[in-house]
Structure formats: structure tokens, C-alpha cells
Amino acid sequence: GKSLTACSEPSSLAPQPGSVGDRGRRPSPLCEPPPRSNQKTQHCLALLVAGEMSSAAYLDTDENLEALISRIEQKSRKIETLLKQSKPVEALKTALEGSPLKTRDERCKSANWIVVHRAMMAIRDIDGMFNSLDTEYYDILMKYLYRGLSTGDRPTCDQCLKIHEKLTERAGLGCILRSLADTVNTVFVVDKSIVAYLQLVWLVAS
Amino acid sequence: ANTLRLYLTCIRNTLEAAMCLQNFPCQEVERHNKPEVELKTSSELLLNPVLICRNEAEKCLVETSINSIRISLKVKQADELENILAKKFLRFLSMRAEAFQVLRRKPVQGYDISFLITNYHCEDMHKHKLIDFIVQFMEDIDKEISELKLSVNTRGRLVATEFLKQFI
């Protein structure tokens, strides 16, 4: 049979909307949308399906990372617009949606953190925010709160501590435990030297 | 004061969630039982470490594993005198770690004091009491260091006054 690695005509592997493979499932707004379809991406998808490329490696291909970075830049512009319209909760929801959790690229995670940080610092009424924030955002918000608490920056830590208290009252201890236990969908790059990394961040910040 | 309350509440909630420990024998060496948070040999047994900072000077690192949790604290040190007093006082406590049971003899690098709580401690002692102890320790350590600083300054002033009287 023909090897997929030698495939020069990449076929469209993702089910098209309306086709038999598409079961009409709408993706959650918090999931990363699939990257734009181009020849290179199709080739990487073919390798992924054939088992010759791991999903982690696929997520870290240049095409996927560039698509993620451009999506985060678009989000940043949208958030600035929403903040000018005095809609901080909508801005926070937009920042939390489509977060690059599965990728291992630190650039994407840092870029998304900057966007979330901007939206988080604009929140003044925390109780009002939780009244309009859906429960599906709680877990991802808790992860970003812990990232904010690790920065050591006084205004960021003050804001994160206030939100953390209210979020724990609303979501419970399970939300904290899920953020501690989830080593796959992270807002940091988690590896064996994570403690050394956090200490380096601390040294640079101070 | 409000920031301190929020900081301690955050640490308390994090510890309540993280202190779910169970007995787990060592996977590498049979008939051995070691705190996995210290060895860090198997990544599937470790949870994400969490760093909670109150400000630039105070922070708390919580590292959790399946059978143990390590809490490292950096206390506020405003000047050189507080730095020396904190170092000496916390070293005094660390050297008597056996009496505290949950204290680590040497703090983790970059921190002033560390606690190591294992599943055995959770079986012998109440979990909420352990957390109360940690939080109370954090509240009292600041007061102790302030009192030590006050007494050093008072003693220094008295000694200097007495010494300089002979030159009057």
C-alpha cells in the first residue's frame, strides 16, 4: 500500500460540515478550534492519523502555533474594543475562550496569559462578574488565577487573591483540585523543572 | 490587613484541596515507602506545584504528590536586621524539626522554612488542625520577628545610653 509519509496529495481528513462523518456536534467555545486548512497542515494531519506523529508534536508544529498566535492577537484586539465599551466580563469570557491549553509552546501560553491578565485587571465588581460568568469558565479561570498569583506583582496578586476567594466560594474546592491535578491542559509549560522555572520567573520579576 | 486575610484564605483553601494524601509504596524499590514530593522520580504521582505570592517579598510554594505535600514559605523581611533575625529564628526552629514532626530540617532553596506533611501525619492528626497550624504559624511568625526586632532595638538603645554616659 501507499505510505502516508510519501503522500503528495493530502486528502481532506476532517469531516466537512453536512457530510456523513460530521455528527452535527458544535465545539465548545473553550476548545481550541482546528487550524486553517492548508497543504502542510493536511500533511501533518495525515501523519497524525497514521500514528507517525504524536498529538503533542502536531500541536507544536509551526503552522498550528502561528495560527494560535494570530488567533490570540485577534482576541486581544476584540478585548480592547470590549473594554472601551465598558464590558469587562465579556472581555474576560473572550480571553478565556480558545485558550491554548494542550500546546507545549511557551510563547502561545504567555501571549494568552497577557490577554487574560489585561481582562482580569479591568474587573472592578467581582460579585457582578460571577453573576454573569458561566460555570464552564470556572476551571480555566482558576488556572489563570494561580498563574497570576505566581507572578509576584503586587496589583496582580491583590486582584487574583480577591477573585480566588470568591471563585472558591462559588466553585468549591474541587475547582482548585482540578487545577492542581490537570497536568495535560495547563496554562504553564509543565515539565520536570517547573519549580526552577517558577523561581526564575520570580527572580526576573523581582 | 485585608491582603493578609485574603492571602491566608487562599493558602488555606489550596491546602484543603491539596491535602488528599494516601499511602503509596515506592514504585522503584520494594518494601520502601518514600514521600514522592521529595524524590520527584515519577511524574504521574506529582500534581502541579502552585506558587502563591502576596507581594514581591512574601510567597508560599505548595507542591503536592500522592502521599505527601511540601509547603515552603518566604516571610517578609523589610531590612537587613529582619533578614538576620528571621534567618536565625527559623534556623532555630528547623534544627528542632523532630519536635514539630511536620517541619523539614532544611528549607527548600529560595525559601525560609519548609513543611513536609505525609499521609502518616494525616492519619495521626486531623487534617483541618494541620492546616490551622500552618496558617497560624504564618500569622505568628510576622509578630515574632517584629517583637524580636523591637527588643533588639530597645536593648541596643539601653546599652548605648549606658556606655555613652561615661563620656558625659
XYZ file of N, CA and C in Angstrom, chain B residues 76 82 85 140-152:
48
model
N 8.207 37.897 55.196
C 8.532 39.296 54.876
C 9.795 39.708 55.636
N 15.838 42.504 60.040
C 14.771 41.493 59.972
C 15.255 40.259 59.230
N 17.359 38.330 61.777
C 16.510 37.769 62.834
C 15.679 36.605 62.309
N 1.787 34.060 63.148
C 2.606 34.326 64.338
C 4.036 34.673 63.993
N 4.543 34.165 62.864
C 5.963 34.381 62.557
C 6.240 35.865 62.343
N 5.303 36.568 61.711
C 5.496 38.007 61.492
C 5.534 38.745 62.820
N 4.630 38.354 63.723
C 4.584 39.027 65.040
C 5.870 38.749 65.808
N 6.348 37.485 65.753
C 7.567 37.121 66.484
C 8.752 37.943 66.001
N 8.885 38.056 64.692
C 10.034 38.779 64.140
C 9.930 40.257 64.480
N 8.733 40.816 64.452
C 8.569 42.226 64.845
C 8.944 42.425 66.300
N 8.533 41.488 67.175
C 8.878 41.601 68.602
C 10.376 41.475 68.819
N 11.002 40.546 68.096
C 12.451 40.378 68.209
C 13.176 41.656 67.786
N 12.710 42.253 66.710
C 13.332 43.482 66.202
C 13.184 44.606 67.221
N 12.001 44.668 67.818
C 11.740 45.707 68.827
C 12.661 45.528 70.021
N 12.800 44.286 70.483
C 13.634 44.033 71.657
C 15.099 44.291 71.347
N 15.563 43.971 70.151
C 16.959 44.247 69.760
C 17.208 45.748 69.764
